Amino acid sequence: MGNNRKPDQDKIDRLYKKLYDEAEQGGYHLNPDTEFTKDLVEGLLINEERYGYPSCPCRLASGIKQEDIDIICPCDYRDPDVVEYDACYCGLYVSESIVDGEKQLTKIPERRPPVDQRQKPASVGSTSVSKLPLPVWRCRVCGYLCARDNPPEVCPICKAKKDRFEKFIENA
């Protein structure tokens, strides 16, 4: 993969704007501390260059995409962290209470299980609905479901990429 070269400021600003726009359109919020948030965006760009995917800048990635799929931003733990702690683990995504200044950002406990307790992505099927004409795909980030031959390239809800989908129900 690539090196650890710092991305240029224009690239950081463009990704920041893209993430900001997507977050606001999807009902999420980026951390209002722009300098802090752009440091996280820089970390995402460095990890994308380093590993080929934007793993969470606050977690140690293995460099193996399938092992790190749960920590590719937005990670699988974002939504429960924001609901419970008003921010995701790294503080990139925050609740409206943080944006409005009603709450302060605090340390978020790690939800990611230790390596030996992580489950491999698996299909979850049910024999009672196995006669569906198409498989059902579930976005691992936001839970969006769709029935089609293949998962969408980008989740229409949270903008997670295709590789963040798992087959939820097999078709007939």
PDB file of C-alpha atoms in Angstrom:
ATOM      1  CA  MET A   1       0.000   0.000   0.000  1.00  0.00           C
ATOM      2  CA  GLY A   2       0.976   3.635   0.181  1.00  0.00           C
ATOM      3  CA  ASN A   3       3.154   5.597   2.507  1.00  0.00           C
ATOM      4  CA  ASN A   4       2.363   7.768   5.510  1.00  0.00           C
ATOM      5  CA  ARG A   5       2.636  11.077   3.654  1.00  0.00           C
ATOM      6  CA  LYS A   6       0.396  13.808   4.988  1.00  0.00           C
ATOM      7  CA  PRO A   7      -2.479  14.582   2.606  1.00  0.00           C
ATOM      8  CA  ASP A   8      -2.574  18.117   1.271  1.00  0.00           C
ATOM      9  CA  GLN A   9      -4.964  20.590   2.879  1.00  0.00           C
ATOM     10  CA  ASP A  10      -7.165  20.831  -0.216  1.00  0.00           C
ATOM     11  CA  LYS A  11      -7.798  17.080  -0.132  1.00  0.00           C
ATOM     12  CA  ILE A  12      -8.607  17.246   3.592  1.00  0.00           C
ATOM     13  CA  ASP A  13     -11.001  20.161   3.013  1.00  0.00           C
ATOM     14  CA  ARG A  14     -12.770  18.374   0.152  1.00  0.00           C
ATOM     15  CA  LEU A  15     -13.309  15.188   2.152  1.00  0.00           C
ATOM     16  CA  TYR A  16     -14.411  17.213   5.167  1.00  0.00           C
ATOM     17  CA  LYS A  17     -17.055  18.991   3.048  1.00  0.00           C
ATOM     18  CA  LYS A  18     -18.201  15.704   1.496  1.00  0.00           C
ATOM     19  CA  LEU A  19     -18.537  14.036   4.891  1.00  0.00           C
ATOM     20  CA  TYR A  20     -20.249  17.100   6.335  1.00  0.00           C
ATOM     21  CA  ASP A  21     -22.785  17.256   3.491  1.00  0.00           C
ATOM     22  CA  GLU A  22     -23.471  13.504   3.635  1.00  0.00           C
ATOM     23  CA  ALA A  23     -23.837  13.582   7.409  1.00  0.00           C
ATOM     24  CA  GLU A  24     -26.298  16.447   7.387  1.00  0.00           C
ATOM     25  CA  GLN A  25     -28.324  14.899   4.551  1.00  0.00           C
ATOM     26  CA  GLY A  26     -28.421  11.590   6.421  1.00  0.00           C
ATOM     27  CA  GLY A  27     -29.464  13.004   9.777  1.00  0.00           C
ATOM     28  CA  TYR A  28     -25.997  12.879  11.311  1.00  0.00           C
ATOM     29  CA  HIS A  29     -23.637  15.635  12.438  1.00  0.00           C
ATOM     30  CA  LEU A  30     -19.897  16.039  12.288  1.00  0.00           C
ATOM     31  CA  ASN A  31     -18.098  17.305  15.348  1.00  0.00           C
ATOM     32  CA  PRO A  32     -18.441  21.125  15.366  1.00  0.00           C
ATOM     33  CA  ASP A  33     -14.761  21.513  16.377  1.00  0.00           C
ATOM     34  CA  THR A  34     -13.595  21.939  12.801  1.00  0.00           C
ATOM     35  CA  GLU A  35      -9.869  21.727  13.556  1.00  0.00           C
ATOM     36  CA  PHE A  36     -10.324  18.486  15.524  1.00  0.00           C
ATOM     37  CA  THR A  37     -12.622  17.074  12.852  1.00  0.00           C
ATOM     38  CA  LYS A  38     -10.206  17.899  10.050  1.00  0.00           C
ATOM     39  CA  ASP A  39      -7.455  16.091  11.992  1.00  0.00           C
ATOM     40  CA  LEU A  40      -9.710  13.016  11.988  1.00  0.00           C
ATOM     41  CA  VAL A  41     -10.405  13.478   8.271  1.00  0.00           C
ATOM     42  CA  GLU A  42      -6.646  13.623   7.700  1.00  0.00           C
ATOM     43  CA  GLY A  43      -6.356  10.327   9.612  1.00  0.00           C
ATOM     44  CA  LEU A  44      -9.005   8.774   7.388  1.00  0.00           C
ATOM     45  CA  LEU A  45      -7.092   9.866   4.283  1.00  0.00           C
ATOM     46  CA  ILE A  46      -3.803   8.530   5.674  1.00  0.00           C
ATOM     47  CA  ASN A  47      -5.438   5.187   6.483  1.00  0.00           C
ATOM     48  CA  GLU A  48      -7.033   5.029   3.036  1.00  0.00           C
ATOM     49  CA  GLU A  49      -3.625   5.604   1.477  1.00  0.00           C
ATOM     50  CA  ARG A  50      -1.977   3.138   3.857  1.00  0.00           C
ATOM     51  CA  TYR A  51      -4.514   0.295   3.740  1.00  0.00           C
ATOM     52  CA  GLY A  52      -6.710   1.034   0.751  1.00  0.00           C
ATOM     53  CA  TYR A  53      -9.730   1.825   2.947  1.00  0.00           C
ATOM     54  CA  PRO A  54     -10.553   4.608   5.421  1.00  0.00           C
ATOM     55  CA  SER A  55     -10.391   2.784   8.730  1.00  0.00           C
ATOM     56  CA  CYS A  56     -11.171   4.671  11.908  1.00  0.00           C
ATOM     57  CA  PRO A  57      -8.211   6.941  12.692  1.00  0.00           C
ATOM     58  CA  CYS A  58      -8.548   6.154  16.404  1.00  0.00           C
ATOM     59  CA  ARG A  59      -8.266   2.394  16.136  1.00  0.00           C
ATOM     60  CA  LEU A  60      -5.440   0.088  15.128  1.00  0.00           C
ATOM     61  CA  ALA A  61      -6.255  -1.496  11.777  1.00  0.00           C
ATOM     62  CA  SER A  62      -4.817  -4.852  10.756  1.00  0.00           C
ATOM     63  CA  GLY A  63      -4.370  -3.877   7.132  1.00  0.00           C
ATOM     64  CA  ILE A  64      -6.649  -6.742   6.114  1.00  0.00           C
ATOM     65  CA  LYS A  65      -9.901  -5.265   4.899  1.00  0.00           C
ATOM     66  CA  GLN A  66     -12.148  -8.176   5.867  1.00  0.00           C
ATOM     67  CA  GLU A  67     -10.784  -8.072   9.418  1.00  0.00           C
ATOM     68  CA  ASP A  68     -11.225  -4.311   9.617  1.00  0.00           C
ATOM     69  CA  ILE A  69     -14.577  -4.049   7.852  1.00  0.00           C
ATOM     70  CA  ASP A  70     -16.297  -3.068  11.104  1.00  0.00           C
ATOM     71  CA  ILE A  71     -14.019  -0.072  11.653  1.00  0.00           C
ATOM     72  CA  ILE A  72     -14.156   1.413   8.174  1.00  0.00           C
ATOM     73  CA  CYS A  73     -15.676   4.854   8.613  1.00  0.00           C
ATOM     74  CA  PRO A  74     -18.539   5.155   9.298  1.00  0.00           C
ATOM     75  CA  CYS A  75     -17.878   2.192  11.559  1.00  0.00           C
ATOM     76  CA  ASP A  76     -20.428  -0.398  12.677  1.00  0.00           C
ATOM     77  CA  TYR A  77     -20.404   1.129  16.153  1.00  0.00           C
ATOM     78  CA  ARG A  78     -21.192   4.744  15.170  1.00  0.00           C
ATOM     79  CA  ASP A  79     -24.943   4.665  15.653  1.00  0.00           C
ATOM     80  CA  PRO A  80     -25.052   2.925  19.050  1.00  0.00           C
ATOM     81  CA  ASP A  81     -22.186   5.137  20.276  1.00  0.00           C
ATOM     82  CA  VAL A  82     -23.958   8.333  19.178  1.00  0.00           C
ATOM     83  CA  VAL A  83     -27.216   7.176  20.760  1.00  0.00           C
ATOM     84  CA  GLU A  84     -25.600   6.162  24.053  1.00  0.00           C
ATOM     85  CA  TYR A  85     -22.681   8.603  24.363  1.00  0.00           C
ATOM     86  CA  ASP A  86     -23.593  11.425  21.931  1.00  0.00           C
ATOM     87  CA  ALA A  87     -20.503  10.715  19.833  1.00  0.00           C
ATOM     88  CA  CYS A  88     -18.820   7.917  17.961  1.00  0.00           C
ATOM     89  CA  TYR A  89     -15.612   6.404  19.341  1.00  0.00           C
ATOM     90  CA  CYS A  90     -13.302   8.888  17.632  1.00  0.00           C
ATOM     91  CA  GLY A  91     -15.650  11.861  17.987  1.00  0.00           C
ATOM     92  CA  LEU A  92     -16.094  12.460  14.263  1.00  0.00           C
ATOM     93  CA  TYR A  93     -19.861  11.983  14.433  1.00  0.00           C
ATOM     94  CA  VAL A  94     -21.780  13.596  17.268  1.00  0.00           C
ATOM     95  CA  SER A  95     -25.356  14.092  18.388  1.00  0.00           C
ATOM     96  CA  GLU A  96     -27.333  17.276  18.007  1.00  0.00           C
ATOM     97  CA  SER A  97     -26.863  17.871  21.751  1.00  0.00           C
ATOM     98  CA  ILE A  98     -23.112  18.142  21.191  1.00  0.00           C
ATOM     99  CA  VAL A  99     -23.576  20.392  18.158  1.00  0.00           C
ATOM    100  CA  ASP A 100     -25.928  22.645  20.144  1.00  0.00           C
ATOM    101  CA  GLY A 101     -23.483  22.794  23.058  1.00  0.00           C
ATOM    102  CA  GLU A 102     -25.935  21.169  25.475  1.00  0.00           C
ATOM    103  CA  LYS A 103     -23.488  18.321  26.167  1.00  0.00           C
ATOM    104  CA  GLN A 104     -19.722  18.006  26.199  1.00  0.00           C
ATOM    105  CA  LEU A 105     -17.781  15.389  24.307  1.00  0.00           C
ATOM    106  CA  THR A 106     -16.570  12.683  26.685  1.00  0.00           C
ATOM    107  CA  LYS A 107     -14.436   9.607  26.335  1.00  0.00           C
ATOM    108  CA  ILE A 108     -16.316   6.853  24.483  1.00  0.00           C
ATOM    109  CA  PRO A 109     -15.667   3.273  25.594  1.00  0.00           C
ATOM    110  CA  GLU A 110     -14.540   0.831  22.906  1.00  0.00           C
ATOM    111  CA  ARG A 111     -17.400  -1.355  21.652  1.00  0.00           C
ATOM    112  CA  ARG A 112     -15.289  -3.343  19.242  1.00  0.00           C
ATOM    113  CA  PRO A 113     -14.806  -6.837  20.647  1.00  0.00           C
ATOM    114  CA  PRO A 114     -11.280  -8.194  21.140  1.00  0.00           C
ATOM    115  CA  VAL A 115      -9.870  -9.977  18.080  1.00  0.00           C
ATOM    116  CA  ASP A 116     -10.641 -13.472  19.374  1.00  0.00           C
ATOM    117  CA  GLN A 117     -14.291 -12.571  20.000  1.00  0.00           C
ATOM    118  CA  ARG A 118     -15.081 -10.900  16.673  1.00  0.00           C
ATOM    119  CA  GLN A 119     -17.524 -12.660  14.451  1.00  0.00           C
ATOM    120  CA  LYS A 120     -16.853 -13.128  10.822  1.00  0.00           C
ATOM    121  CA  PRO A 121     -19.468 -11.646   8.509  1.00  0.00           C
ATOM    122  CA  ALA A 122     -22.086 -14.285   7.954  1.00  0.00           C
ATOM    123  CA  SER A 123     -25.327 -14.660   6.176  1.00  0.00           C
ATOM    124  CA  VAL A 124     -28.368 -14.705   8.367  1.00  0.00           C
ATOM    125  CA  GLY A 125     -31.065 -16.700   6.692  1.00  0.00           C
ATOM    126  CA  SER A 126     -34.442 -17.941   7.639  1.00  0.00           C
ATOM    127  CA  THR A 127     -36.164 -20.921   6.182  1.00  0.00           C
ATOM    128  CA  SER A 128     -39.556 -19.239   6.602  1.00  0.00           C
ATOM    129  CA  VAL A 129     -38.619 -16.429   4.215  1.00  0.00           C
ATOM    130  CA  SER A 130     -36.246 -18.409   2.001  1.00  0.00           C
ATOM    131  CA  LYS A 131     -38.650 -18.333  -0.926  1.00  0.00           C
ATOM    132  CA  LEU A 132     -37.931 -14.689  -1.667  1.00  0.00           C
ATOM    133  CA  PRO A 133     -37.061 -14.088  -5.331  1.00  0.00           C
ATOM    134  CA  LEU A 134     -34.040 -11.942  -4.394  1.00  0.00           C
ATOM    135  CA  PRO A 135     -31.609 -11.959  -1.510  1.00  0.00           C
ATOM    136  CA  VAL A 136     -31.996  -9.257   1.126  1.00  0.00           C
ATOM    137  CA  TRP A 137     -28.915  -7.162   1.875  1.00  0.00           C
ATOM    138  CA  ARG A 138     -28.386  -5.281   5.121  1.00  0.00           C
ATOM    139  CA  CYS A 139     -26.127  -2.285   5.625  1.00  0.00           C
ATOM    140  CA  ARG A 140     -23.979  -3.165   8.627  1.00  0.00           C
ATOM    141  CA  VAL A 141     -23.638   0.507   9.501  1.00  0.00           C
ATOM    142  CA  CYS A 142     -27.232   1.751   9.618  1.00  0.00           C
ATOM    143  CA  GLY A 143     -29.342  -1.375   9.160  1.00  0.00           C
ATOM    144  CA  TYR A 144     -30.857  -0.343   5.808  1.00  0.00           C
ATOM    145  CA  LEU A 145     -32.368  -3.365   4.022  1.00  0.00           C
ATOM    146  CA  CYS A 146     -32.835  -3.887   0.312  1.00  0.00           C
ATOM    147  CA  ALA A 147     -33.839  -6.851  -1.847  1.00  0.00           C
ATOM    148  CA  ARG A 148     -31.802  -7.125  -5.020  1.00  0.00           C
ATOM    149  CA  ASP A 149     -29.259  -9.376  -6.716  1.00  0.00           C
ATOM    150  CA  ASN A 150     -26.291  -7.460  -5.290  1.00  0.00           C
ATOM    151  CA  PRO A 151     -25.874  -4.790  -2.618  1.00  0.00           C
ATOM    152  CA  PRO A 152     -25.987  -1.158  -3.749  1.00  0.00           C
ATOM    153  CA  GLU A 153     -22.681   0.572  -4.449  1.00  0.00           C
ATOM    154  CA  VAL A 154     -23.454   3.105  -1.727  1.00  0.00           C
ATOM    155  CA  CYS A 155     -26.029   2.920   1.061  1.00  0.00           C
ATOM    156  CA  PRO A 156     -28.711   5.506   0.286  1.00  0.00           C
ATOM    157  CA  ILE A 157     -29.095   6.208   3.999  1.00  0.00           C
ATOM    158  CA  CYS A 158     -25.635   6.416   5.541  1.00  0.00           C
ATOM    159  CA  LYS A 159     -23.454   6.395   2.383  1.00  0.00           C
ATOM    160  CA  ALA A 160     -21.474   3.337   3.487  1.00  0.00           C
ATOM    161  CA  LYS A 161     -19.870   1.542   0.554  1.00  0.00           C
ATOM    162  CA  LYS A 162     -20.988  -1.758  -0.969  1.00  0.00           C
ATOM    163  CA  ASP A 163     -18.543  -3.817   1.077  1.00  0.00           C
ATOM    164  CA  ARG A 164     -20.332  -2.770   4.266  1.00  0.00           C
ATOM    165  CA  PHE A 165     -23.420  -4.772   3.268  1.00  0.00           C
ATOM    166  CA  GLU A 166     -24.015  -8.342   4.302  1.00  0.00           C
ATOM    167  CA  LYS A 167     -26.455 -10.847   2.916  1.00  0.00           C
ATOM    168  CA  PHE A 168     -29.249 -10.786   5.475  1.00  0.00           C
ATOM    169  CA  ILE A 169     -31.671 -13.288   3.924  1.00  0.00           C
ATOM    170  CA  GLU A 170     -30.901 -15.797   1.176  1.00  0.00           C
ATOM    171  CA  ASN A 171     -33.282 -16.064  -1.733  1.00  0.00           C
ATOM    172  CA  ALA A 172     -34.851 -19.278  -2.985  1.00  0.00           C
TER     173      ALA A 172
END
